[in-house]
Short mmCIF file of C-alpha atoms in Angstrom, two decimals:
data_model
loop_
_atom_site.label_atom_id
_atom_site.label_comp_id
_atom_site.label_asym_id
_atom_site.label_seq_id
_atom_site.Cartn_x
_atom_site.Cartn_y
_atom_site.Cartn_z
CA MET E 5 128.98 97.79 81.87
CA ASN E 6 127.74 101.31 82.26
CA ASN E 7 130.92 102.94 81.03
CA THR E 8 131.29 101.39 77.61
CA PRO E 9 131.27 103.97 74.76
CA GLU E 10 127.82 102.87 73.53
CA ASN E 11 126.44 103.46 76.99
CA ASN E 12 128.02 106.81 77.66
CA HIS E 13 124.58 108.39 77.97
CA GLU E 14 124.09 106.29 81.14
CA ALA E 15 126.62 108.51 82.92
CA LEU E 16 124.30 111.49 82.53
CA LYS E 17 121.35 109.79 84.19
CA PRO E 18 120.72 111.01 87.69
CA LEU E 19 121.38 108.59 90.51
CA SER E 20 118.37 106.68 91.72
CA ASN E 21 115.67 109.30 91.92
CA ARG E 22 113.28 107.18 93.85
CA PRO E 23 111.96 108.70 97.00
CA THR E 24 112.00 106.62 100.16
CA VAL E 25 108.63 106.69 101.89
CA ALA E 26 107.11 105.21 105.01
CA PRO E 27 104.50 102.59 104.16
CA ARG E 28 101.05 103.00 105.70
CA VAL E 29 100.51 100.60 108.57
CA ASP E 30 97.75 99.40 110.81
CA VAL E 31 98.62 98.09 114.25
CA TYR E 32 96.17 95.88 116.10
CA GLN E 33 96.46 94.05 119.37
CA ASN E 34 94.84 91.46 121.55
CA ASP E 35 96.02 89.58 124.64
CA LYS E 36 98.16 87.20 122.60
CA GLU E 37 99.96 89.43 120.12
CA TYR E 38 100.39 92.68 118.29
CA LEU E 39 99.55 92.51 114.60
CA LEU E 40 101.15 94.96 112.22
CA LEU E 41 99.88 95.29 108.64
CA ALA E 42 101.91 97.32 106.16
CA ASP E 43 100.79 98.24 102.64
CA LEU E 44 103.64 97.30 100.29
CA PRO E 45 102.13 97.17 96.79
CA GLY E 46 104.40 95.82 94.08
CA VAL E 47 106.86 94.33 96.58
CA THR E 48 108.03 90.73 96.31
CA GLN E 49 109.79 88.66 98.93
CA ASP E 50 113.24 89.19 97.37
CA ASN E 51 112.80 92.93 97.60
CA LEU E 52 111.80 93.01 101.23
CA SER E 53 113.81 92.94 104.42
CA VAL E 54 112.38 92.74 107.93
CA GLU E 55 115.03 93.16 110.59
CA ILE E 56 115.04 93.19 114.35
CA GLU E 57 117.84 94.77 116.30
CA LYS E 58 117.46 94.96 120.03
CA ARG E 59 114.00 96.46 120.39
CA THR E 60 113.68 98.02 116.95
CA LEU E 61 111.88 96.50 113.98
CA THR E 62 112.92 97.84 110.58
CA LEU E 63 111.03 97.27 107.36
CA GLU E 64 112.78 98.01 104.09
CA ALA E 65 111.43 97.22 100.65
CA THR E 66 111.61 98.33 97.06
CA MET E 67 108.84 98.33 94.47
CA ALA E 68 109.17 96.79 91.03
CA ASP E 69 109.98 99.26 88.22
CA LEU E 70 107.35 100.65 85.89
CA PRO E 71 106.95 98.83 82.58
CA GLU E 72 108.91 100.43 79.78
CA LEU E 73 105.91 101.63 77.84
CA GLU E 74 104.68 105.03 76.77
CA ALA E 75 102.91 106.55 79.76
CA VAL E 76 99.54 108.18 79.20
CA GLU E 77 99.01 109.11 82.85
CA LEU E 78 101.12 108.34 85.90
CA GLN E 79 99.58 108.63 89.33
CA TRP E 80 102.22 106.70 91.18
CA ARG E 81 105.87 105.94 90.74
CA PRO E 82 107.84 103.09 92.21
CA VAL E 83 109.32 104.04 95.54
CA ASP E 84 111.47 102.52 98.22
CA PHE E 85 109.81 101.83 101.54
CA ARG E 86 111.41 102.20 104.93
CA ARG E 87 109.97 102.42 108.41
CA THR E 88 111.16 101.59 111.90
CA PHE E 89 109.09 100.67 114.91
CA ALA E 90 109.87 100.45 118.59
CA ILE E 91 108.96 96.96 119.78
CA PRO E 92 106.88 97.06 122.96
CA ASN E 93 108.54 95.59 126.05
CA ASP E 94 106.10 92.73 126.36
CA VAL E 95 106.96 91.17 122.99
CA GLU E 96 108.86 87.87 122.68
CA THR E 97 111.22 89.00 119.91
CA ASP E 98 112.36 85.45 119.10
CA ALA E 99 108.85 84.48 118.13
CA ILE E 100 108.14 87.36 115.75
CA GLY E 101 106.85 86.13 112.40
CA ALA E 102 106.09 87.89 109.11
CA LYS E 103 104.19 87.00 105.96
CA LEU E 104 103.84 88.87 102.67
CA LEU E 105 100.57 88.39 100.81
CA ASP E 106 98.73 90.46 98.19
CA GLY E 107 101.09 93.39 98.67
CA VAL E 108 100.50 93.50 102.44
CA LEU E 109 103.10 92.50 105.03
CA ARG E 110 101.61 90.95 108.15
CA VAL E 111 103.91 90.88 111.18
CA HIS E 112 102.86 88.94 114.24
CA LEU E 113 104.51 90.03 117.49
CA PRO E 114 103.55 87.59 120.23
CA ARG E 115 103.24 89.00 123.71
CA THR E 116 104.63 87.33 126.78
CA GLN E 117 101.74 86.46 128.97
CA ALA E 118 103.25 88.22 131.97
CA HIS E 119 101.13 91.30 131.32
CA LEU E 120 97.91 89.45 131.98
CA PRO E 121 96.55 89.84 135.47
CA ARG E 122 97.24 86.77 137.52
CA LYS E 123 95.25 85.60 140.44
CA ILE E 124 97.40 84.76 143.43
CA GLN E 125 96.18 81.94 145.59
CA VAL E 126 96.04 82.88 149.20
CA SER E 127 96.54 80.00 151.52
CA MET E 128 95.42 79.97 155.09
CA ALA E 129 98.32 79.99 157.43
CA MET N 2 92.44 116.08 92.82
CA ALA N 3 95.15 117.11 95.26
CA PHE N 4 96.92 119.08 92.50
CA TRP N 5 93.78 121.14 91.87
CA LEU N 6 93.45 121.99 95.56
CA ARG N 7 97.03 123.20 95.75
CA THR N 8 96.79 125.63 92.83
CA HIS N 9 93.43 126.88 94.02
CA ASN N 10 94.88 127.89 97.39
CA ASN N 11 97.81 129.71 95.75
CA ARG N 12 95.50 131.90 93.71
CA ARG N 13 93.36 133.09 96.59
CA ALA N 14 94.36 136.48 97.89
CA HIS N 15 95.06 136.52 101.58
CA ASN N 16 92.48 138.58 103.39
CA ASP N 17 90.58 138.68 106.64
CA PHE N 18 87.81 136.50 105.27
CA ASP N 19 90.33 133.79 104.51
CA ALA N 20 91.70 134.02 108.03
CA PHE N 21 88.20 133.64 109.43
CA MET N 22 87.44 130.70 107.16
CA GLY N 23 90.73 129.14 108.20
CA HIS N 24 89.73 129.29 111.87
CA PHE N 25 86.26 128.06 111.09
CA GLY N 26 87.66 125.17 109.11
CA ALA N 27 89.93 124.19 111.97
CA LEU N 28 86.98 124.24 114.34
CA LEU N 29 84.95 122.05 111.99
CA ARG N 30 87.77 119.56 111.68
CA GLU N 31 87.93 119.24 115.46
CA LEU N 32 84.20 118.75 115.76
CA GLU N 33 83.77 116.48 112.78
CA PRO N 34 85.05 113.18 114.20
CA ALA N 35 82.73 113.62 117.16
CA LEU N 36 79.80 114.44 114.93
CA THR N 37 80.22 111.80 112.27
CA HIS N 38 82.27 109.03 113.94
CA GLN N 39 84.31 108.59 110.78
CA SER N 40 87.90 107.49 110.83
CA PRO N 41 90.39 109.25 108.52
CA ALA N 42 90.40 106.17 106.33
CA GLU N 43 86.68 106.36 105.67
CA THR N 44 86.66 110.03 104.76
CA ARG N 45 89.07 109.29 101.90
CA ARG N 46 86.54 107.18 100.02
CA GLY N 47 85.65 107.94 96.45
CA PHE N 48 88.88 108.69 94.63
CA GLY N 49 89.92 105.11 94.26
CA PRO N 50 93.31 103.52 93.93
CA LYS N 51 96.18 105.26 92.19
CA ALA N 52 96.53 103.92 88.69
CA ASN N 53 99.08 104.32 85.93
CA LEU N 54 97.96 104.18 82.32
CA PHE N 55 100.30 103.12 79.52
CA ASP N 56 99.95 102.65 75.77
CA ASP N 57 101.91 99.88 74.07
CA GLY N 58 100.52 100.54 70.59
CA ASP N 59 97.97 97.72 70.52
CA ASN N 60 96.71 97.96 74.09
CA TYR N 61 96.18 100.27 76.98
CA VAL N 62 97.86 98.91 80.08
CA ILE N 63 96.69 99.88 83.55
CA ARG N 64 98.59 99.29 86.76
CA ALA N 65 96.50 100.05 89.84
CA ALA N 66 97.93 99.84 93.35
CA VAL N 67 95.44 97.84 95.42
CA PRO N 68 97.35 96.29 98.35
CA GLY N 69 95.31 93.97 100.48
CA LEU N 70 92.61 93.24 97.92
CA LYS N 71 91.81 89.72 96.82
CA THR N 72 90.38 88.87 93.39
CA GLU N 73 86.94 88.27 94.89
CA ASP N 74 86.91 91.84 96.25
CA ILE N 75 87.46 93.38 92.82
CA HIS N 76 84.73 94.03 90.26
CA LEU N 77 85.82 95.09 86.81
CA SER N 78 83.27 95.90 84.14
CA ALA N 79 83.71 97.26 80.66
CA HIS N 80 81.77 98.73 77.80
CA HIS N 81 83.03 99.97 74.48
CA GLU N 82 84.01 103.37 75.81
CA GLY N 83 85.53 102.63 79.16
CA LEU N 84 86.22 100.55 82.19
CA THR N 85 84.90 100.67 85.75
CA LEU N 86 86.87 99.30 88.67
CA LYS N 87 85.01 98.75 91.92
CA ALA N 88 86.07 97.18 95.15
CA GLU N 89 84.39 96.33 98.39
CA SER N 90 85.92 97.54 101.58
CA SER N 91 89.08 95.53 102.20
CA ALA N 92 87.51 94.50 105.49
CA ASP N 93 90.37 95.58 107.66
CA THR N 94 88.42 97.51 110.21
CA ALA N 95 90.06 95.75 113.17
CA PRO N 96 90.16 92.06 112.38
CA GLU N 97 88.00 89.82 114.54
CA GLY N 98 89.25 89.71 118.10
CA TYR N 99 91.68 92.61 117.92
CA SER N 100 91.47 96.22 118.98
CA ALA N 101 93.00 98.91 116.82
CA HIS N 102 96.05 100.78 118.03
CA ARG N 103 96.79 102.62 114.79
CA GLN N 104 95.05 102.71 111.39
CA GLU N 105 96.63 104.43 108.41
CA ARG N 106 95.66 102.05 105.60
CA ALA N 107 92.60 102.99 103.57
CA SER N 108 89.79 100.52 104.07
CA ALA N 109 87.07 102.31 102.15
CA ALA N 110 85.17 100.88 99.22
CA PHE N 111 85.74 102.66 95.93
CA SER N 112 84.50 102.92 92.38
CA ARG N 113 86.70 104.35 89.67
CA SER N 114 86.17 104.74 85.94
CA PHE N 115 88.70 104.93 83.15
CA ALA N 116 87.97 106.54 79.82
CA PHE N 117 90.33 105.87 76.94
CA PRO N 118 91.44 108.14 74.10
CA THR N 119 90.25 105.59 71.52
CA ARG N 120 87.63 102.87 71.42
CA ILE N 121 88.50 99.55 73.00
CA ASP N 122 87.68 95.88 72.52
CA ALA N 123 85.77 95.18 75.72
CA ASP N 124 85.58 91.43 75.06
CA LYS N 125 89.33 90.96 75.16
CA ILE N 126 90.23 92.73 78.40
CA GLU N 127 92.46 90.78 80.75
CA ALA N 128 93.20 91.48 84.38
CA VAL N 129 95.78 89.90 86.70
CA LEU N 130 96.35 90.64 90.38
CA ARG N 131 99.97 90.35 91.41
CA HIS N 132 101.59 91.42 94.68
CA GLY N 133 98.89 93.99 95.37
CA ILE N 134 99.02 95.56 91.90
CA LEU N 135 96.20 95.01 89.44
CA HIS N 136 97.48 94.63 85.86
CA ILE N 137 94.76 95.32 83.29
CA THR N 138 95.39 94.94 79.55
CA VAL N 139 92.80 96.70 77.41
CA PRO N 140 93.12 95.99 73.70
CA LYS N 141 92.27 98.89 71.42
CA ALA N 142 89.44 98.34 68.96
CA ALA N 143 90.94 96.92 65.77
CA ALA N 144 90.03 100.00 63.77
CA GLU N 145 91.93 102.23 66.21
CA LYS N 146 95.31 100.58 66.07
CA PRO N 147 98.00 102.50 64.29
CA ARG N 148 98.47 101.00 60.85
CA GLN N 149 101.38 101.19 58.53
CA ILE N 150 100.46 102.54 55.12
CA GLN N 151 102.49 101.42 52.16
CA VAL N 152 103.71 104.22 49.97
CA ARG N 153 103.99 103.21 46.36
CA VAL N 154 105.91 104.85 43.66
CA GLY N 155 103.40 106.14 41.16
#
């Protein structure tokens, strides 16, 4: 496709010149879960991967291309996103869930309840 | 804005005064959070979202990156010379019931204006929010569109 004579000029184009950047994230927590919010503007579900391997969470995504119109001013260019996180020890990795909405990825990492202080009943001997 | 700051620093000659100001600035930065209780996100307010501006001949096309905003948070107003985009804070200062461990995302309110090289038709502006990007189509005023002129043989 790219090597036909009419498309010879394609061979001179540089390879993907998109930078890969780390998306900005917020991390919140309460007793039940950690909540991770990542800004991924211009990213759709098909262009996003959320992977867990052992205790590492990896986000990878790619933004949609710019429209092919004459640019008057460009303040941002489409980039690829990538960021890894160490999953805290008290997370139940099987129950991790993620949702993409309005260009923000919300990842819920439920915590095992073992970290909560437990009262131990003392019985009289 | 950031580009202007970079070139400004390159032009300044290095001298003792600069070194002093550098130390003073570092001291201020350390004191500032204690004095003003502002998070890094809040101090970024004012510049607004990054936006790309395109021209397709009949319209100006804006693509502004606004992750996390919903349509009800966005206020777009227009007059014949330009467009103003305002948003409320995206309300993500620790959601109800959570404490913050890390905050990098901007949560500040902003107001940003766009001026166009030609006049526009403010009545026909359309805006669509998709995947955290705001797509605004701003038709040029009819008189401003490029027109083909027929050349006749005289």
